[in-house]
Amino acid sequence: MEHIIEKFLENHKLSRAEYLALLEGWENQESARRLAQEAVKIRDHYYGRKIFTRGLIEFTNYCKNNCYYCGIRNGNRNVSRYRLTEEEILECCHIGHGMGHRTFVLQGGEDPWFTDEKVAVIIRRIKAEFPDCAVTLSIGEKSYESYRLFREAGADRYLLRHETADEELYRSLHPAGLSLEKRKQCLYDLKKLGYQVGAGFMVGAPGQTLDHLAQDLVFLQELQPQMAGIGPFIPHHDTKYGSEKAGSIELTLFLLSVMRIMLPAVLLPATTALGTLDPMGREKGFMAGANVVMPNLSPLENRRLYELYDNKIGTRGEDGESMEGLARRAECAGCRLVSERGDAVEL
Ligand code: SAH
């Protein structure tokens, strides 16, 4: 174990079998501490003690997909569906800009009502009204041509978690018609088009083993994304995984540290899912090497309808979710919430 950690700290890179050996030690607190200490050192070297904010606008909960773990999957008839209007989206940005956000993330289900042209119009309007801000999209799998149109409209970044790099696990979590191959193709297309790209996965997804996670690390090592979203799986009552266990917080934190060491300049959120499972989850994430937080900017009445998993925080406008609350959380972890675009540092 010791020897694998030393090798990893030296080379920032391991084989699948070695990653597996590293991950097998996740319950060893000494190892976790050692990795976190190094991860924080690396983060501080590239980004200082800054925590970047991303204002998240969940603009539609309509989705044509049916990912089995997700609360807003198409097959869930118990969700009342909503779409924000263009004006409402712009209003979210306006409020968010006033709060200090310099990145807006447009996230949604895969909703064909928002045609490429409609999305492009929204991107252009945000970029025209807030020229000092970055626009991040998180709207799923699209064609190369669509991604190109969005990029030309001004989109800077794209979040598309690969979910799992194992073919079989991918098939077990998604209906036929969705494939890992397509998912990966999208990520490579986005890179080619010059987006800052975010991939990632859930920790503790049903059926996931440590070897699956080792494969995720190998895939991310190859992809070299600028951002990585890693959060615990949390069951949603209206899915077939409703009574599964949630992912482990400690394993998630361990993986955040590993990710920071593997991709030193990666932008790494302390995810909402981490904050949902543990009231101190985000603080712990920062102490494990994360440097991004993504508070919700959607209108309050829509938030509870964008329920990817049970008890998602931020849906009631809780106090710890305000900018002041998040600034306190950052400080608690020895960091500082900043009002900047927070682009990825090029190595
Ligand atoms: N439709 C977009 C956005 C998906 S929601 C897309 O396909 O990219 C963003 C992320 O939430 C997903 O990538 C998934 O990893 C995560 N998520 C979905 N259901 C979840 C659950 N039950 N627990 C934890 N994370 C979940």
PDB file of N, CA and C in Angstrom, residues 246-332:
ATOM      1  N   ALA A 246     -26.677   4.267  -0.349  1.00  0.00           N
ATOM      2  CA  ALA A 246     -25.957   5.394  -0.956  1.00  0.00           C
ATOM      3  C   ALA A 246     -24.464   5.095  -0.978  1.00  0.00           C
ATOM      4  N   GLY A 247     -23.727   5.784  -1.840  1.00  0.00           N
ATOM      5  CA  GLY A 247     -22.279   5.622  -1.909  1.00  0.00           C
ATOM      6  C   GLY A 247     -21.603   6.125  -0.633  1.00  0.00           C
ATOM      7  N   SER A 248     -20.356   5.718  -0.442  1.00  0.00           N
ATOM      8  CA  SER A 248     -19.628   6.096   0.768  1.00  0.00           C
ATOM      9  C   SER A 248     -18.993   7.482   0.629  1.00  0.00           C
ATOM     10  N   ILE A 249     -19.153   8.278   1.676  1.00  0.00           N
ATOM     11  CA  ILE A 249     -18.533   9.605   1.703  1.00  0.00           C
ATOM     12  C   ILE A 249     -17.015   9.472   1.714  1.00  0.00           C
ATOM     13  N   GLU A 250     -16.513   8.574   2.559  1.00  0.00           N
ATOM     14  CA  GLU A 250     -15.044   8.436   2.669  1.00  0.00           C
ATOM     15  C   GLU A 250     -14.422   7.987   1.352  1.00  0.00           C
ATOM     16  N   LEU A 251     -15.086   7.054   0.676  1.00  0.00           N
ATOM     17  CA  LEU A 251     -14.536   6.601  -0.610  1.00  0.00           C
ATOM     18  C   LEU A 251     -14.585   7.746  -1.635  1.00  0.00           C
ATOM     19  N   THR A 252     -15.650   8.541  -1.592  1.00  0.00           N
ATOM     20  CA  THR A 252     -15.744   9.685  -2.499  1.00  0.00           C
ATOM     21  C   THR A 252     -14.592  10.662  -2.237  1.00  0.00           C
ATOM     22  N   LEU A 253     -14.336  10.937  -0.962  1.00  0.00           N
ATOM     23  CA  LEU A 253     -13.258  11.874  -0.613  1.00  0.00           C
ATOM     24  C   LEU A 253     -11.898  11.329  -1.054  1.00  0.00           C
ATOM     25  N   PHE A 254     -11.726  10.036  -0.867  1.00  0.00           N
ATOM     26  CA  PHE A 254     -10.484   9.368  -1.271  1.00  0.00           C
ATOM     27  C   PHE A 254     -10.284   9.555  -2.780  1.00  0.00           C
ATOM     28  N   LEU A 255     -11.379   9.363  -3.535  1.00  0.00           N
ATOM     29  CA  LEU A 255     -11.290   9.493  -4.995  1.00  0.00           C
ATOM     30  C   LEU A 255     -11.048  10.945  -5.420  1.00  0.00           C
ATOM     31  N   LEU A 256     -11.595  11.901  -4.668  1.00  0.00           N
ATOM     32  CA  LEU A 256     -11.314  13.312  -4.991  1.00  0.00           C
ATOM     33  C   LEU A 256      -9.817  13.575  -4.860  1.00  0.00           C
ATOM     34  N   SER A 257      -9.213  13.059  -3.806  1.00  0.00           N
ATOM     35  CA  SER A 257      -7.770  13.263  -3.624  1.00  0.00           C
ATOM     36  C   SER A 257      -6.982  12.580  -4.738  1.00  0.00           C
ATOM     37  N   VAL A 258      -7.387  11.358  -5.080  1.00  0.00           N
ATOM     38  CA  VAL A 258      -6.695  10.631  -6.156  1.00  0.00           C
ATOM     39  C   VAL A 258      -6.798  11.420  -7.462  1.00  0.00           C
ATOM     40  N   MET A 259      -7.999  11.940  -7.719  1.00  0.00           N
ATOM     41  CA  MET A 259      -8.209  12.700  -8.952  1.00  0.00           C
ATOM     42  C   MET A 259      -7.315  13.938  -9.003  1.00  0.00           C
ATOM     43  N   ARG A 260      -7.223  14.640  -7.891  1.00  0.00           N
ATOM     44  CA  ARG A 260      -6.383  15.851  -7.838  1.00  0.00           C
ATOM     45  C   ARG A 260      -4.916  15.511  -8.109  1.00  0.00           C
ATOM     46  N   ILE A 261      -4.478  14.386  -7.601  1.00  0.00           N
ATOM     47  CA  ILE A 261      -3.073  14.006  -7.796  1.00  0.00           C
ATOM     48  C   ILE A 261      -2.848  13.547  -9.241  1.00  0.00           C
ATOM     49  N   MET A 262      -3.830  12.837  -9.786  1.00  0.00           N
ATOM     50  CA  MET A 262      -3.716  12.352 -11.164  1.00  0.00           C
ATOM     51  C   MET A 262      -3.771  13.495 -12.175  1.00  0.00           C
ATOM     52  N   LEU A 263      -4.707  14.427 -11.970  1.00  0.00           N
ATOM     53  CA  LEU A 263      -4.870  15.565 -12.880  1.00  0.00           C
ATOM     54  C   LEU A 263      -4.694  16.841 -12.053  1.00  0.00           C
ATOM     55  N   PRO A 264      -3.446  17.272 -11.865  1.00  0.00           N
ATOM     56  CA  PRO A 264      -3.148  18.323 -10.879  1.00  0.00           C
ATOM     57  C   PRO A 264      -3.953  19.616 -11.069  1.00  0.00           C
ATOM     58  N   ALA A 265      -4.221  20.001 -12.316  1.00  0.00           N
ATOM     59  CA  ALA A 265      -4.898  21.286 -12.540  1.00  0.00           C
ATOM     60  C   ALA A 265      -6.392  21.122 -12.787  1.00  0.00           C
ATOM     61  N   VAL A 266      -6.946  19.971 -12.432  1.00  0.00           N
ATOM     62  CA  VAL A 266      -8.369  19.721 -12.691  1.00  0.00           C
ATOM     63  C   VAL A 266      -9.236  20.627 -11.807  1.00  0.00           C
ATOM     64  N   LEU A 267     -10.372  21.053 -12.354  1.00  0.00           N
ATOM     65  CA  LEU A 267     -11.366  21.771 -11.557  1.00  0.00           C
ATOM     66  C   LEU A 267     -12.312  20.722 -11.003  1.00  0.00           C
ATOM     67  N   LEU A 268     -12.382  20.689  -9.674  1.00  0.00           N
ATOM     68  CA  LEU A 268     -12.984  19.547  -9.002  1.00  0.00           C
ATOM     69  C   LEU A 268     -14.060  20.011  -8.031  1.00  0.00           C
ATOM     70  N   PRO A 269     -15.328  19.800  -8.355  1.00  0.00           N
ATOM     71  CA  PRO A 269     -16.353  20.253  -7.417  1.00  0.00           C
ATOM     72  C   PRO A 269     -16.511  19.353  -6.202  1.00  0.00           C
ATOM     73  N   ALA A 270     -16.789  20.013  -5.081  1.00  0.00           N
ATOM     74  CA  ALA A 270     -17.338  19.318  -3.912  1.00  0.00           C
ATOM     75  C   ALA A 270     -18.826  19.297  -4.207  1.00  0.00           C
ATOM     76  N   THR A 271     -19.342  18.142  -4.615  1.00  0.00           N
ATOM     77  CA  THR A 271     -20.661  18.089  -5.245  1.00  0.00           C
ATOM     78  C   THR A 271     -21.817  18.264  -4.257  1.00  0.00           C
ATOM     79  N   THR A 272     -22.956  18.611  -4.843  1.00  0.00           N
ATOM     80  CA  THR A 272     -24.192  18.740  -4.078  1.00  0.00           C
ATOM     81  C   THR A 272     -24.551  17.397  -3.443  1.00  0.00           C
ATOM     82  N   ALA A 273     -24.282  16.297  -4.154  1.00  0.00           N
ATOM     83  CA  ALA A 273     -24.587  14.978  -3.595  1.00  0.00           C
ATOM     84  C   ALA A 273     -23.767  14.725  -2.329  1.00  0.00           C
ATOM     85  N   LEU A 274     -22.525  15.170  -2.328  1.00  0.00           N
ATOM     86  CA  LEU A 274     -21.665  15.023  -1.145  1.00  0.00           C
ATOM     87  C   LEU A 274     -22.239  15.841   0.012  1.00  0.00           C
ATOM     88  N   GLY A 275     -22.707  17.053  -0.305  1.00  0.00           N
ATOM     89  CA  GLY A 275     -23.329  17.898   0.710  1.00  0.00           C
ATOM     90  C   GLY A 275     -24.670  17.366   1.181  1.00  0.00           C
ATOM     91  N   THR A 276     -25.316  16.582   0.358  1.00  0.00           N
ATOM     92  CA  THR A 276     -26.617  16.015   0.719  1.00  0.00           C
ATOM     93  C   THR A 276     -26.452  14.865   1.713  1.00  0.00           C
ATOM     94  N   LEU A 277     -25.438  14.046   1.506  1.00  0.00           N
ATOM     95  CA  LEU A 277     -25.226  12.888   2.385  1.00  0.00           C
ATOM     96  C   LEU A 277     -24.633  13.269   3.733  1.00  0.00           C
ATOM     97  N   ASP A 278     -23.876  14.359   3.748  1.00  0.00           N
ATOM     98  CA  ASP A 278     -23.171  14.757   4.962  1.00  0.00           C
ATOM     99  C   ASP A 278     -23.217  16.281   5.062  1.00  0.00           C
ATOM    100  N   PRO A 279     -23.741  16.803   6.170  1.00  0.00           N
ATOM    101  CA  PRO A 279     -23.840  18.275   6.295  1.00  0.00           C
ATOM    102  C   PRO A 279     -22.483  18.970   6.154  1.00  0.00           C
ATOM    103  N   MET A 280     -21.401  18.248   6.434  1.00  0.00           N
ATOM    104  CA  MET A 280     -20.058  18.825   6.275  1.00  0.00           C
ATOM    105  C   MET A 280     -19.373  18.290   5.015  1.00  0.00           C
ATOM    106  N   GLY A 281     -20.148  17.681   4.126  1.00  0.00           N
ATOM    107  CA  GLY A 281     -19.580  17.021   2.955  1.00  0.00           C
ATOM    108  C   GLY A 281     -18.745  17.937   2.082  1.00  0.00           C
ATOM    109  N   ARG A 282     -19.250  19.144   1.828  1.00  0.00           N
ATOM    110  CA  ARG A 282     -18.487  20.045   0.963  1.00  0.00           C
ATOM    111  C   ARG A 282     -17.184  20.489   1.607  1.00  0.00           C
ATOM    112  N   GLU A 283     -17.237  20.794   2.917  1.00  0.00           N
ATOM    113  CA  GLU A 283     -16.002  21.178   3.618  1.00  0.00           C
ATOM    114  C   GLU A 283     -14.971  20.041   3.512  1.00  0.00           C
ATOM    115  N   LYS A 284     -15.452  18.826   3.722  1.00  0.00           N
ATOM    116  CA  LYS A 284     -14.549  17.668   3.635  1.00  0.00           C
ATOM    117  C   LYS A 284     -14.004  17.528   2.205  1.00  0.00           C
ATOM    118  N   GLY A 285     -14.851  17.824   1.223  1.00  0.00           N
ATOM    119  CA  GLY A 285     -14.419  17.785  -0.175  1.00  0.00           C
ATOM    120  C   GLY A 285     -13.273  18.766  -0.425  1.00  0.00           C
ATOM    121  N   PHE A 286     -13.419  19.992   0.094  1.00  0.00           N
ATOM    122  CA  PHE A 286     -12.348  20.987  -0.089  1.00  0.00           C
ATOM    123  C   PHE A 286     -11.065  20.493   0.574  1.00  0.00           C
ATOM    124  N   MET A 287     -11.219  19.864   1.729  1.00  0.00           N
ATOM    125  CA  MET A 287     -10.022  19.388   2.447  1.00  0.00           C
ATOM    126  C   MET A 287      -9.405  18.164   1.780  1.00  0.00           C
ATOM    127  N   ALA A 288     -10.152  17.569   0.838  1.00  0.00           N
ATOM    128  CA  ALA A 288      -9.606  16.431   0.094  1.00  0.00           C
ATOM    129  C   ALA A 288      -9.029  16.868  -1.249  1.00  0.00           C
ATOM    130  N   GLY A 289      -9.150  18.178  -1.580  1.00  0.00           N
ATOM    131  CA  GLY A 289      -8.540  18.664  -2.829  1.00  0.00           C
ATOM    132  C   GLY A 289      -9.505  19.282  -3.823  1.00  0.00           C
ATOM    133  N   ALA A 290     -10.803  19.353  -3.501  1.00  0.00           N
ATOM    134  CA  ALA A 290     -11.778  19.982  -4.410  1.00  0.00           C
ATOM    135  C   ALA A 290     -11.602  21.504  -4.384  1.00  0.00           C
ATOM    136  N   ASN A 291     -12.061  22.170  -5.452  1.00  0.00           N
ATOM    137  CA  ASN A 291     -11.931  23.629  -5.494  1.00  0.00           C
ATOM    138  C   ASN A 291     -13.084  24.332  -6.220  1.00  0.00           C
ATOM    139  N   VAL A 292     -14.207  23.657  -6.315  1.00  0.00           N
ATOM    140  CA  VAL A 292     -15.371  24.234  -6.995  1.00  0.00           C
ATOM    141  C   VAL A 292     -16.613  23.881  -6.181  1.00  0.00           C
ATOM    142  N   VAL A 293     -17.589  24.804  -6.199  1.00  0.00           N
ATOM    143  CA  VAL A 293     -18.886  24.487  -5.608  1.00  0.00           C
ATOM    144  C   VAL A 293     -19.954  25.036  -6.557  1.00  0.00           C
ATOM    145  N   MET A 294     -21.059  24.311  -6.657  1.00  0.00           N
ATOM    146  CA  MET A 294     -22.062  24.651  -7.683  1.00  0.00           C
ATOM    147  C   MET A 294     -23.441  24.892  -7.083  1.00  0.00           C
ATOM    148  N   PRO A 295     -23.634  26.055  -6.450  1.00  0.00           N
ATOM    149  CA  PRO A 295     -24.937  26.318  -5.842  1.00  0.00           C
ATOM    150  C   PRO A 295     -26.041  26.521  -6.877  1.00  0.00           C
ATOM    151  N   ASN A 296     -27.254  26.254  -6.440  1.00  0.00           N
ATOM    152  CA  ASN A 296     -28.425  26.290  -7.297  1.00  0.00           C
ATOM    153  C   ASN A 296     -28.937  27.713  -7.486  1.00  0.00           C
ATOM    154  N   LEU A 297     -29.127  28.104  -8.753  1.00  0.00           N
ATOM    155  CA  LEU A 297     -29.679  29.437  -9.050  1.00  0.00           C
ATOM    156  C   LEU A 297     -31.086  29.353  -9.606  1.00  0.00           C
ATOM    157  N   SER A 298     -31.602  28.138  -9.764  1.00  0.00           N
ATOM    158  CA  SER A 298     -32.933  27.991 -10.356  1.00  0.00           C
ATOM    159  C   SER A 298     -33.958  28.664  -9.447  1.00  0.00           C
ATOM    160  N   PRO A 299     -35.088  29.126 -10.018  1.00  0.00           N
ATOM    161  CA  PRO A 299     -36.143  29.691  -9.167  1.00  0.00           C
ATOM    162  C   PRO A 299     -36.547  28.654  -8.112  1.00  0.00           C
ATOM    163  N   LEU A 300     -36.758  29.124  -6.892  1.00  0.00           N
ATOM    164  CA  LEU A 300     -37.001  28.228  -5.759  1.00  0.00           C
ATOM    165  C   LEU A 300     -38.120  27.219  -6.035  1.00  0.00           C
ATOM    166  N   GLU A 301     -39.195  27.665  -6.697  1.00  0.00           N
ATOM    167  CA  GLU A 301     -40.344  26.762  -6.901  1.00  0.00           C
ATOM    168  C   GLU A 301     -40.021  25.618  -7.852  1.00  0.00           C
ATOM    169  N   ASN A 302     -38.966  25.757  -8.670  1.00  0.00           N
ATOM    170  CA  ASN A 302     -38.615  24.679  -9.599  1.00  0.00           C
ATOM    171  C   ASN A 302     -37.646  23.666  -8.996  1.00  0.00           C
ATOM    172  N   ARG A 303     -36.932  24.105  -7.972  1.00  0.00           N
ATOM    173  CA  ARG A 303     -35.803  23.278  -7.499  1.00  0.00           C
ATOM    174  C   ARG A 303     -36.199  21.889  -7.042  1.00  0.00           C
ATOM    175  N   ARG A 304     -37.307  21.813  -6.305  1.00  0.00           N
ATOM    176  CA  ARG A 304     -37.684  20.495  -5.781  1.00  0.00           C
ATOM    177  C   ARG A 304     -38.143  19.573  -6.908  1.00  0.00           C
ATOM    178  N   LEU A 305     -38.409  20.130  -8.084  1.00  0.00           N
ATOM    179  CA  LEU A 305     -38.827  19.311  -9.226  1.00  0.00           C
ATOM    180  C   LEU A 305     -37.629  18.754 -10.003  1.00  0.00           C
ATOM    181  N   TYR A 306     -36.455  19.259  -9.685  1.00  0.00           N
ATOM    182  CA  TYR A 306     -35.242  18.742 -10.342  1.00  0.00           C
ATOM    183  C   TYR A 306     -34.565  17.816  -9.339  1.00  0.00           C
ATOM    184  N   GLU A 307     -35.284  16.738  -9.056  1.00  0.00           N
ATOM    185  CA  GLU A 307     -34.854  15.855  -7.975  1.00  0.00           C
ATOM    186  C   GLU A 307     -34.176  14.624  -8.568  1.00  0.00           C
ATOM    187  N   LEU A 308     -32.871  14.701  -8.742  1.00  0.00           N
ATOM    188  CA  LEU A 308     -32.116  13.589  -9.320  1.00  0.00           C
ATOM    189  C   LEU A 308     -32.072  12.428  -8.329  1.00  0.00           C
ATOM    190  N   TYR A 309     -32.061  12.783  -7.032  1.00  0.00           N
ATOM    191  CA  TYR A 309     -32.004  11.784  -5.954  1.00  0.00           C
ATOM    192  C   TYR A 309     -32.736  12.372  -4.754  1.00  0.00           C
ATOM    193  N   ASP A 310     -33.018  11.526  -3.758  1.00  0.00           N
ATOM    194  CA  ASP A 310     -33.815  11.964  -2.612  1.00  0.00           C
ATOM    195  C   ASP A 310     -33.067  12.981  -1.737  1.00  0.00           C
ATOM    196  N   ASN A 311     -33.827  13.892  -1.169  1.00  0.00           N
ATOM    197  CA  ASN A 311     -33.340  14.870  -0.173  1.00  0.00           C
ATOM    198  C   ASN A 311     -32.271  15.829  -0.685  1.00  0.00           C
ATOM    199  N   LYS A 312     -32.221  16.044  -1.992  1.00  0.00           N
ATOM    200  CA  LYS A 312     -31.205  16.937  -2.573  1.00  0.00           C
ATOM    201  C   LYS A 312     -31.251  18.301  -1.874  1.00  0.00           C
ATOM    202  N   ILE A 313     -30.082  18.739  -1.405  1.00  0.00           N
ATOM    203  CA  ILE A 313     -30.030  20.022  -0.686  1.00  0.00           C
ATOM    204  C   ILE A 313     -30.186  21.188  -1.649  1.00  0.00           C
ATOM    205  N   GLY A 314     -30.542  22.340  -1.090  1.00  0.00           N
ATOM    206  CA  GLY A 314     -30.662  23.558  -1.891  1.00  0.00           C
ATOM    207  C   GLY A 314     -32.080  23.766  -2.392  1.00  0.00           C
ATOM    208  N   THR A 315     -32.929  22.759  -2.231  1.00  0.00           N
ATOM    209  CA  THR A 315     -34.271  22.864  -2.821  1.00  0.00           C
ATOM    210  C   THR A 315     -35.209  23.727  -1.981  1.00  0.00           C
ATOM    211  N   ARG A 316     -34.819  24.032  -0.749  1.00  0.00           N
ATOM    212  CA  ARG A 316     -35.682  24.865   0.091  1.00  0.00           C
ATOM    213  C   ARG A 316     -35.035  26.212   0.396  1.00  0.00           C
ATOM    214  N   GLY A 317     -33.957  26.534  -0.338  1.00  0.00           N
ATOM    215  CA  GLY A 317     -33.282  27.802  -0.101  1.00  0.00           C
ATOM    216  C   GLY A 317     -32.637  27.858   1.279  1.00  0.00           C
ATOM    217  N   GLU A 318     -32.039  26.747   1.713  1.00  0.00           N
ATOM    218  CA  GLU A 318     -31.452  26.680   3.051  1.00  0.00           C
ATOM    219  C   GLU A 318     -30.332  27.699   3.229  1.00  0.00           C
ATOM    220  N   ASP A 319     -30.134  28.038   4.493  1.00  0.00           N
ATOM    221  CA  ASP A 319     -29.189  29.083   4.837  1.00  0.00           C
ATOM    222  C   ASP A 319     -27.753  28.759   4.422  1.00  0.00           C
ATOM    223  N   GLY A 320     -27.301  27.543   4.694  1.00  0.00           N
ATOM    224  CA  GLY A 320     -25.923  27.165   4.366  1.00  0.00           C
ATOM    225  C   GLY A 320     -25.650  27.135   2.879  1.00  0.00           C
ATOM    226  N   GLU A 321     -26.685  27.373   2.061  1.00  0.00           N
ATOM    227  CA  GLU A 321     -26.527  27.327   0.606  1.00  0.00           C
ATOM    228  C   GLU A 321     -26.399  28.718  -0.006  1.00  0.00           C
ATOM    229  N   SER A 322     -26.554  29.762   0.809  1.00  0.00           N
ATOM    230  CA  SER A 322     -26.365  31.127   0.301  1.00  0.00           C
ATOM    231  C   SER A 322     -24.877  31.336   0.053  1.00  0.00           C
ATOM    232  N   MET A 323     -24.517  32.430  -0.625  1.00  0.00           N
ATOM    233  CA  MET A 323     -23.102  32.702  -0.860  1.00  0.00           C
ATOM    234  C   MET A 323     -22.379  32.877   0.470  1.00  0.00           C
ATOM    235  N   GLU A 324     -23.054  33.506   1.439  1.00  0.00           N
ATOM    236  CA  GLU A 324     -22.427  33.693   2.756  1.00  0.00           C
ATOM    237  C   GLU A 324     -22.191  32.329   3.405  1.00  0.00           C
ATOM    238  N   GLY A 325     -23.181  31.481   3.302  1.00  0.00           N
ATOM    239  CA  GLY A 325     -23.067  30.136   3.870  1.00  0.00           C
ATOM    240  C   GLY A 325     -21.925  29.366   3.223  1.00  0.00           C
ATOM    241  N   LEU A 326     -21.834  29.472   1.894  1.00  0.00           N
ATOM    242  CA  LEU A 326     -20.776  28.735   1.186  1.00  0.00           C
ATOM    243  C   LEU A 326     -19.403  29.324   1.496  1.00  0.00           C
ATOM    244  N   ALA A 327     -19.365  30.657   1.660  1.00  0.00           N
ATOM    245  CA  ALA A 327     -18.091  31.303   2.009  1.00  0.00           C
ATOM    246  C   ALA A 327     -17.618  30.788   3.367  1.00  0.00           C
ATOM    247  N   ARG A 328     -18.577  30.619   4.285  1.00  0.00           N
ATOM    248  CA  ARG A 328     -18.224  30.076   5.613  1.00  0.00           C
ATOM    249  C   ARG A 328     -17.708  28.653   5.485  1.00  0.00           C
ATOM    250  N   ARG A 329     -18.356  27.873   4.631  1.00  0.00           N
ATOM    251  CA  ARG A 329     -17.917  26.488   4.439  1.00  0.00           C
ATOM    252  C   ARG A 329     -16.487  26.449   3.885  1.00  0.00           C
ATOM    253  N   ALA A 330     -16.222  27.341   2.916  1.00  0.00           N
ATOM    254  CA  ALA A 330     -14.878  27.393   2.331  1.00  0.00           C
ATOM    255  C   ALA A 330     -13.855  27.749   3.408  1.00  0.00           C
ATOM    256  N   GLU A 331     -14.195  28.756   4.211  1.00  0.00           N
ATOM    257  CA  GLU A 331     -13.266  29.210   5.261  1.00  0.00           C
ATOM    258  C   GLU A 331     -12.982  28.125   6.284  1.00  0.00           C
ATOM    259  N   CYS A 332     -14.031  27.393   6.590  1.00  0.00           N
ATOM    260  CA  CYS A 332     -13.925  26.266   7.512  1.00  0.00           C
ATOM    261  C   CYS A 332     -12.843  25.281   7.047  1.00  0.00           C
TER     262      CYS A 332
END
